[in-house]
Amino acid sequence: MLQFILRRIAISGLVLLLGSMLLYFATINSGDPLQDLRESRAENREQLMAARIANMNLDMPWWQRYLTWLAGASKCLVLSCDLGQARNGANINSMLVNSAGASLRLVSISVVLAIVIGITLGVLSAIRQYSGFDYAITFLAFLFFSLPVFWAAVLLKDFGAIRFNNWIADPVLSTTAIAVIAVIFGLLVASVLGGTLTRQAITFAVTALVVFGAVFWFDTIGWWRKPALGLPLIIIGGLLALAFFLTLTVGLTERKISVAGLVTLALGVVAYFVTLPIMEDPSSWFVILGLVAATVVISGAVGWLMGGFEKKLAMFVTIGTGLSFGFLVFMDRLLRNWGGFLERKPRPISTIGSGVPGFEGTFWEVIFDWGVQLILPTMVLTLISIAGYSRYTRASMLETINQDYIRTARSKGLSDRVVYTKHALRNALIPITTIVAFDFASLLGGAVITETIFGWKGLGAMFKEGLDNVDPGPVMGYYLVAGGAAVLMNMLADIAYAFLDPRIRR
């Protein structure tokens, strides 16, 4: 395995080297970097041209310029990059750090959401093959996959930003709108749960009535401007999370693990009151990370002590339940500060930029400032990626559940839960790891369009600026991040192969 990884690193390094040479040569020959100064009538035009020639090393032949850049870029191997200066004299190292932070924040969230949602939908589609849910997901997948990025982004700017900002000033939902929301949720839940036609009709009616009542109540009390979950909803959400993890692992009938999960929820309720002063306004993210670590340790200890012979499964259930409860507590505190954020920023979602420069507020209000600007570009990238993940997962899952060993597992009397989660899903995920690796790297490239439309100062803007100015420095900085991400993600994919399929380790 080690030799395979080292060989892949060597090949990837050679590909990066040849690709950098080709991109550098194409960039410097795409135009004249001095054109704007040649047409200038400024008295100091000659001095400006001389300064730009010095910054961009235009007095050297192209191969010498490339080798100069390569010598500086090679120092990145020892974490001491020297990528030179842009044509305006700006340090490219600093530009790259600032731009990469914004882009990676956007792309990472998009990839994680696309993976979780896309794989979940793909698995459910395979299990409910040729059902109404399967047809609906297939239709939406092809629809999202064919969406042009620029068109979807413009639509979201109109409906998700401009019209939402108008609505949130005086948020009121009509009875018709509430009914439409209830019908959509009813159809979604009924199609996911499946069953006979009578069962689906009952599920649809109950879900639609519950959603209609909840949304109507929220609209009546003005929840949209002063939202909160409250402890009762947090407890209900924790119980649903416990039921989910139990269903995923041992089933709802395993008494010891179920009790361990309930004890975890009880400790979560106690922690809710204990940490209330801290959660009012945490000083930094380190406080939140500390609480997350404490949740993992305490929940894991409960599972280990009360799990009996299934300690590992019990720890998985209790840690998952504890983190879900903690996430709901976090969201409750965040939502309670939405009203304060609206007072500071009455039109919360901007169509341009990744946040308000110099915004000052509480810990929660700062999260809203950079978080709401992520919603629209993240939705664009996520929707397009979900389509691919759902289709690939569905095809891989269907191929897996038709294998002989799956039929053998069924013939032994194993339940569908055990067959799907322990036998089929793990093997079905092996081909998906390749898609995940390439998708992360390709999204960095695809974010150029998205960042341009939404005015993000990320890697996309940096790449576009370098091309417009015939400046290879920013372009090559972008290439280092995108190419390095491709190599790194492919290495992680190889390691994931070995984890998912033990035969690869031999």
XYZ file of C-alpha atoms in Angstrom:
506
model
C 0.000 0.000 0.000
C 2.843 2.382 0.863
C 4.566 1.777 -2.466
C 1.269 2.377 -4.275
C 0.769 5.696 -2.459
C 4.351 6.836 -3.122
C 3.995 5.941 -6.794
C 0.764 7.903 -7.009
C 2.429 10.908 -5.367
C 5.279 10.814 -7.888
C 2.923 10.560 -10.874
C 0.677 13.319 -9.497
C 3.726 15.548 -8.968
C 4.783 15.057 -12.572
C 1.271 15.862 -13.799
C 1.196 19.024 -11.671
C 4.573 20.093 -13.030
C 3.620 19.633 -16.688
C 0.240 21.253 -16.123
C 1.813 24.277 -14.452
C 4.208 24.742 -17.365
C 1.378 24.590 -19.908
C -0.868 26.973 -17.925
C 1.938 29.461 -17.346
C 2.834 29.532 -21.035
C -0.839 29.925 -22.063
C -1.436 32.747 -19.575
C 1.556 34.923 -20.512
C 0.697 34.565 -24.208
C -2.989 35.443 -23.815
C -2.411 39.189 -24.181
C -0.187 42.165 -23.474
C 0.219 42.945 -19.742
C 1.362 46.472 -20.599
C -1.486 47.349 -22.945
C -3.317 49.675 -20.542
C -0.102 51.592 -19.833
C 0.812 51.839 -23.496
C -2.513 53.603 -24.099
C -2.159 55.798 -21.020
C -1.437 59.528 -21.295
C -0.035 59.830 -17.775
C 3.166 61.799 -17.448
C 4.818 59.022 -15.433
C 3.843 56.317 -17.895
C 7.436 55.195 -18.411
C 8.024 54.862 -14.684
C 4.806 52.851 -14.292
C 5.816 50.555 -17.139
C 9.254 50.046 -15.651
C 7.737 49.188 -12.252
C 5.351 46.658 -13.792
C 8.138 45.096 -15.834
C 10.152 44.696 -12.645
C 7.194 43.238 -10.671
C 6.297 40.718 -13.388
C 9.861 39.960 -14.605
C 8.838 40.875 -18.158
C 12.462 41.504 -19.102
C 13.165 37.739 -18.828
C 12.374 35.035 -21.414
C 9.246 33.020 -20.624
C 11.110 29.895 -19.511
C 13.239 31.880 -17.083
C 10.121 33.551 -15.674
C 8.545 30.128 -15.246
C 11.611 28.685 -13.512
C 11.675 31.706 -11.186
C 8.052 31.053 -10.262
C 8.683 27.299 -9.925
C 11.601 27.886 -7.563
C 9.391 29.968 -5.299
C 6.443 27.572 -5.550
C 8.632 24.562 -4.718
C 9.261 26.121 -1.306
C 5.637 25.283 -0.498
C 6.886 21.736 0.136
C 8.593 23.079 3.261
C 5.718 25.496 4.058
C 7.658 28.558 2.920
C 5.958 29.595 -0.313
C 7.289 32.494 -2.348
C 4.810 33.070 -5.181
C 6.090 36.535 -6.026
C 4.058 39.672 -6.672
C 1.087 40.544 -8.792
C 1.421 43.217 -11.451
C 0.230 45.884 -8.982
C 2.888 44.856 -6.451
C 0.526 42.924 -4.141
C 1.976 39.880 -2.414
C 0.438 36.758 -3.980
C 0.958 34.708 -0.805
C -1.347 37.063 1.077
C -3.820 37.184 -1.811
C -3.915 33.386 -1.934
C -4.504 32.982 1.800
C -7.386 35.473 1.834
C -8.963 34.129 -1.357
C -8.564 30.460 -0.433
C -10.265 31.046 2.920
C -13.438 32.340 1.272
C -13.491 29.716 -1.485
C -12.737 26.738 0.731
C -15.447 27.832 3.144
C -17.927 27.880 0.272
C -16.767 24.715 -1.499
C -16.329 22.621 1.657
C -19.850 23.277 2.869
C -21.248 22.607 -0.606
C -19.414 19.287 -0.929
C -20.427 18.078 2.534
C -24.091 18.943 1.972
C -24.061 17.410 -1.510
C -22.497 14.192 -0.215
C -24.894 13.767 2.710
C -28.063 14.722 0.850
C -27.131 13.149 -2.486
C -26.095 9.776 -1.029
C -29.162 9.688 1.219
C -31.494 10.374 -1.707
C -29.663 7.836 -3.869
C -29.992 5.092 -1.245
C -33.684 5.833 -0.684
C -34.296 5.848 -4.445
C -32.666 2.451 -4.786
C -34.642 1.005 -1.897
C -37.889 2.515 -3.294
C -37.072 1.595 -6.887
C -39.803 2.528 -9.412
C -41.884 4.230 -6.710
C -43.249 7.746 -6.901
C -40.361 8.942 -4.749
C -37.859 7.320 -7.122
C -39.435 8.963 -10.159
C -39.548 12.349 -8.420
C -35.873 12.181 -7.389
C -34.910 11.048 -10.899
C -36.759 13.992 -12.443
C -35.235 16.515 -10.020
C -31.753 15.035 -10.486
C -31.872 15.484 -14.243
C -33.361 18.962 -13.776
C -30.628 20.116 -11.388
C -27.888 18.454 -13.432
C -28.908 20.411 -16.528
C -29.200 23.773 -14.762
C -26.721 26.378 -16.042
C -24.819 27.748 -13.063
C -25.174 31.398 -14.084
C -28.943 31.096 -14.672
C -29.610 29.332 -11.358
C -27.472 31.911 -9.533
C -29.371 34.853 -11.033
C -32.724 33.280 -10.112
C -31.583 32.713 -6.539
C -30.384 36.305 -6.274
C -33.856 37.461 -7.295
C -36.003 35.107 -5.215
C -33.607 34.190 -2.409
C -32.170 37.642 -1.746
C -34.159 40.568 -3.155
C -37.670 39.170 -2.645
C -36.792 37.521 0.671
C -35.400 40.802 1.997
C -38.655 42.513 0.995
C -40.711 39.791 2.684
C -38.747 39.616 5.948
C -39.436 43.314 6.614
C -43.079 42.341 7.310
C -43.239 38.533 7.093
C -46.756 37.192 6.559
C -47.767 33.957 4.822
C -51.142 33.592 3.166
C -53.323 30.570 3.875
C -52.714 29.378 0.323
C -48.928 29.519 0.762
C -49.173 27.603 4.053
C -51.355 24.961 2.379
C -48.847 24.558 -0.473
C -45.998 24.096 2.032
C -48.051 21.503 3.932
C -48.884 19.567 0.745
C -45.220 19.507 -0.351
C -44.061 18.177 3.022
C -46.900 15.659 3.095
C -46.000 14.286 -0.321
C -42.315 14.156 0.577
C -42.788 12.244 3.843
C -45.361 9.866 2.342
C -43.097 9.034 -0.599
C -40.077 8.428 1.643
C -41.899 6.176 4.119
C -43.685 4.304 1.333
C -46.049 1.401 2.056
C -49.471 0.650 0.686
C -51.596 3.318 -0.931
C -53.767 3.568 2.195
C -50.726 3.970 4.428
C -49.273 6.658 2.165
C -52.588 8.524 2.172
C -52.715 8.465 5.987
C -49.076 9.568 6.225
C -49.716 12.390 3.789
C -52.833 13.597 5.642
C -51.214 13.512 9.092
C -47.996 15.207 7.921
C -49.839 17.889 5.976
C -52.104 18.705 8.932
C -49.178 18.869 11.381
C -47.096 21.070 9.065
C -50.071 23.319 8.278
C -50.777 23.809 11.981
C -47.126 24.430 12.848
C -46.537 26.966 10.056
C -49.845 28.711 10.795
C -48.858 28.993 14.459
C -45.402 30.308 13.562
C -46.983 32.900 11.288
C -49.450 33.973 13.965
C -46.823 34.582 16.676
C -44.356 36.316 14.326
C -41.799 33.512 14.591
C -40.092 34.534 11.353
C -38.449 37.599 12.927
C -37.989 36.195 16.448
C -37.474 32.460 16.004
C -36.498 29.881 18.632
C -36.736 26.145 19.124
C -37.225 25.925 22.866
C -36.440 22.973 25.104
C -39.546 20.902 24.173
C -38.684 20.927 20.447
C -35.037 20.210 21.266
C -36.053 17.144 23.295
C -38.344 15.945 20.500
C -35.521 16.411 18.001
C -33.178 14.461 20.291
C -35.671 11.590 20.524
C -35.968 11.513 16.723
C -32.174 11.437 16.436
C -32.021 8.563 18.933
C -34.653 6.651 16.961
C -32.694 7.262 13.751
C -29.401 5.944 15.130
C -31.122 2.960 16.744
C -32.847 2.105 13.461
C -29.553 2.459 11.643
C -27.689 0.077 13.958
C -29.499 -2.339 16.284
C -33.179 -1.524 15.927
C -35.625 -0.053 18.393
C -35.985 -3.249 20.448
C -32.440 -3.287 21.890
C -33.202 -2.289 25.482
C -29.722 -1.524 26.881
C -28.679 0.731 24.023
C -32.071 2.461 24.006
C -31.734 3.189 27.724
C -28.192 4.484 27.155
C -29.550 6.862 24.519
C -32.286 8.083 26.859
C -29.707 8.664 29.621
C -27.652 10.687 27.116
C -30.704 12.837 26.366
C -31.337 13.335 30.106
C -27.748 14.485 30.578
C -28.232 16.774 27.578
C -31.223 18.427 29.273
C -29.123 18.988 32.408
C -26.278 20.399 30.306
C -28.749 22.724 28.563
C -29.352 24.577 31.851
C -25.749 24.335 33.055
C -24.289 25.833 29.881
C -27.017 28.461 29.436
C -24.820 31.370 30.684
C -21.956 30.271 28.418
C -24.165 29.931 25.353
C -25.625 33.419 25.741
C -22.539 34.876 24.065
C -19.540 32.500 23.716
C -16.222 34.286 23.506
C -14.981 32.268 20.521
C -15.336 29.072 18.520
C -12.913 27.374 20.914
C -15.657 27.416 23.544
C -18.038 25.666 21.141
C -15.363 23.120 20.167
C -14.682 22.475 23.859
C -18.371 21.776 24.454
C -18.411 19.461 21.427
C -15.421 17.539 22.805
C -17.080 17.260 26.225
C -20.268 15.988 24.548
C -18.356 13.287 22.685
C -16.497 12.151 25.829
C -19.551 12.068 28.102
C -21.851 10.479 25.516
C -19.223 7.908 24.622
C -18.701 7.064 28.285
C -22.450 6.486 28.735
C -22.501 4.144 25.753
C -19.432 2.263 26.963
C -20.758 1.805 30.509
C -24.328 0.885 29.568
C -23.846 -0.858 26.213
C -23.366 -4.383 27.542
C -21.877 -6.653 24.882
C -22.422 -4.069 22.113
C -20.258 -1.292 23.529
C -19.063 0.065 20.162
C -22.567 0.249 18.723
C -23.839 1.785 21.945
C -21.107 4.445 21.789
C -22.013 5.192 18.167
C -25.678 5.666 19.134
C -25.018 7.755 22.246
C -22.376 9.972 20.612
C -24.631 10.536 17.598
C -27.572 11.333 19.854
C -25.500 13.638 22.060
C -24.074 15.571 19.110
C -27.543 15.881 17.557
C -28.941 17.249 20.829
C -26.011 19.659 21.114
C -26.515 20.820 17.520
C -30.174 21.592 18.268
C -29.124 23.585 21.347
C -26.636 25.490 19.197
C -29.322 26.234 16.591
C -31.720 27.379 19.315
C -29.260 29.965 20.596
C -28.433 31.030 17.051
C -32.076 31.507 16.095
C -32.758 33.570 19.216
C -30.265 36.157 17.940
C -31.874 36.474 14.494
C -33.985 39.437 15.636
C -30.926 41.329 16.874
C -29.154 40.697 13.584
C -32.156 42.039 11.641
C -32.023 45.242 13.679
C -28.400 45.747 12.634
C -29.002 44.646 9.057
C -32.664 44.998 7.976
C -31.932 43.437 4.555
C -29.951 40.407 5.746
C -29.042 38.632 2.502
C -26.766 40.608 0.196
C -26.551 39.880 -3.503
C -22.873 40.857 -3.647
C -20.018 39.981 -1.315
C -19.319 37.400 1.388
C -20.151 39.623 4.351
C -20.277 43.170 5.672
C -16.740 44.642 5.984
C -15.975 45.537 9.581
C -19.234 44.103 10.935
C -19.341 44.194 14.729
C -21.810 42.333 16.878
C -22.214 39.436 19.261
C -20.786 36.001 18.537
C -24.113 34.846 17.112
C -24.664 37.962 15.006
C -21.217 37.574 13.440
C -22.168 34.001 12.469
C -25.291 35.346 10.786
C -23.234 37.972 8.953
C -21.002 35.475 7.145
C -23.470 32.596 7.277
C -26.387 34.144 5.392
C -24.076 35.126 2.545
C -23.161 31.464 2.153
C -26.748 30.362 1.572
C -27.242 31.348 -2.071
C -23.865 30.353 -3.595
C -23.888 27.175 -1.512
C -27.333 26.284 -2.841
C -26.133 26.734 -6.431
C -23.142 24.444 -6.021
C -24.990 21.934 -3.830
C -28.010 21.450 -6.089
C -25.835 20.699 -9.108
C -23.662 18.244 -7.156
C -26.617 16.500 -5.501
C -27.860 15.399 -8.915
C -24.678 13.477 -9.681
C -24.319 11.941 -6.219
C -27.923 10.721 -6.122
C -27.731 9.066 -9.547
C -24.365 7.397 -8.971
C -25.415 6.207 -5.505
C -28.696 4.813 -6.810
C -26.959 2.888 -9.592
C -24.243 1.567 -7.264
C -26.774 0.598 -4.593
C -28.989 -1.245 -7.100
C -25.999 -3.142 -8.449
C -24.941 -4.109 -4.942
C -28.322 -5.297 -3.651
C -28.630 -7.616 -6.644
C -25.414 -9.448 -5.791
C -25.404 -13.066 -4.641
C -24.133 -12.310 -1.139
C -27.079 -9.962 -0.566
C -29.500 -12.725 -1.563
C -27.639 -15.053 0.798
C -28.002 -12.552 3.627
C -31.735 -12.288 2.972
C -32.091 -16.074 2.887
C -30.571 -16.225 6.380
C -33.517 -14.187 7.623
C -31.692 -10.903 8.190
C -33.882 -7.819 8.318
C -33.860 -5.188 5.578
C -32.155 -2.776 7.962
C -29.203 -5.117 8.499
C -28.986 -6.045 4.819
C -28.973 -2.443 3.619
C -26.787 -0.838 6.299
C -24.248 -3.573 7.089
C -23.957 -5.436 3.797
C -25.063 -3.280 0.876
C -24.298 0.338 1.774
C -20.608 -0.045 2.579
C -19.856 -1.806 -0.710
C -22.058 0.592 -2.674
C -20.029 3.552 -1.387
C -16.744 2.325 -2.914
C -17.353 3.851 -6.398
C -18.677 7.056 -4.815
C -15.308 7.851 -3.215
C -13.861 8.564 -6.669
C -16.651 11.038 -7.410
C -16.166 12.772 -4.058
C -12.442 13.210 -4.730
C -12.909 14.737 -8.164
C -15.956 16.788 -7.188
C -14.137 18.703 -4.469
C -11.347 19.694 -6.847
C -13.706 20.465 -9.732
C -15.916 22.654 -7.548
C -12.924 24.904 -6.922
C -12.775 25.403 -10.676
C -16.539 25.671 -11.037
C -16.704 28.259 -8.255
C -15.131 30.791 -10.621
C -18.547 31.442 -12.208
C -20.453 31.321 -8.933
C -18.051 33.657 -7.134
C -18.129 36.108 -10.031
C -21.938 36.312 -9.998
C -22.177 36.681 -6.215
C -19.187 39.026 -5.942
C -17.088 36.786 -3.694
C -13.416 37.722 -3.364
C -12.282 34.124 -3.519
C -10.098 31.992 -5.715
C -12.486 32.475 -8.623
C -12.113 36.253 -8.480
C -8.360 35.893 -8.112
C -8.176 33.600 -11.145
C -10.360 35.896 -13.245
C -8.334 38.967 -12.268
C -5.111 37.232 -13.281
C -6.522 36.267 -16.679
C -7.926 39.738 -17.328
C -4.607 41.361 -16.463
C -2.444 38.744 -18.258
C -0.793 38.195 -14.880
C 0.387 34.601 -14.341
C 0.980 35.061 -10.607
C -2.668 34.909 -9.400
C -3.514 32.292 -12.048
C -0.709 29.999 -10.884
C -1.674 30.545 -7.247
C -5.161 29.332 -8.122
C -3.632 26.361 -9.955
C -1.609 25.369 -6.892
C -4.736 25.205 -4.741
C -6.973 23.496 -7.324
C -4.283 21.063 -8.500
C -3.118 20.357 -4.969
C -6.701 19.677 -3.915
C -7.108 17.222 -6.802
C -3.955 15.326 -5.784
C -4.853 15.332 -2.084
C -8.426 14.186 -2.624
C -7.274 11.377 -4.918
C -4.909 10.207 -2.191
C -7.753 10.268 0.338
C -9.883 8.314 -2.132
C -7.215 5.595 -2.301
C -7.135 5.400 1.496
C -10.937 5.261 1.578
C -10.844 2.363 -0.892
C -8.618 0.436 1.496
C -10.949 1.190 4.401
C -14.141 0.224 2.571
C -12.704 -2.857 0.836
C -10.114 -4.779 2.925
C -9.015 -6.711 -0.183
C -7.267 -3.548 -1.453
C -4.925 -3.546 1.592
C -3.285 -6.777 0.497
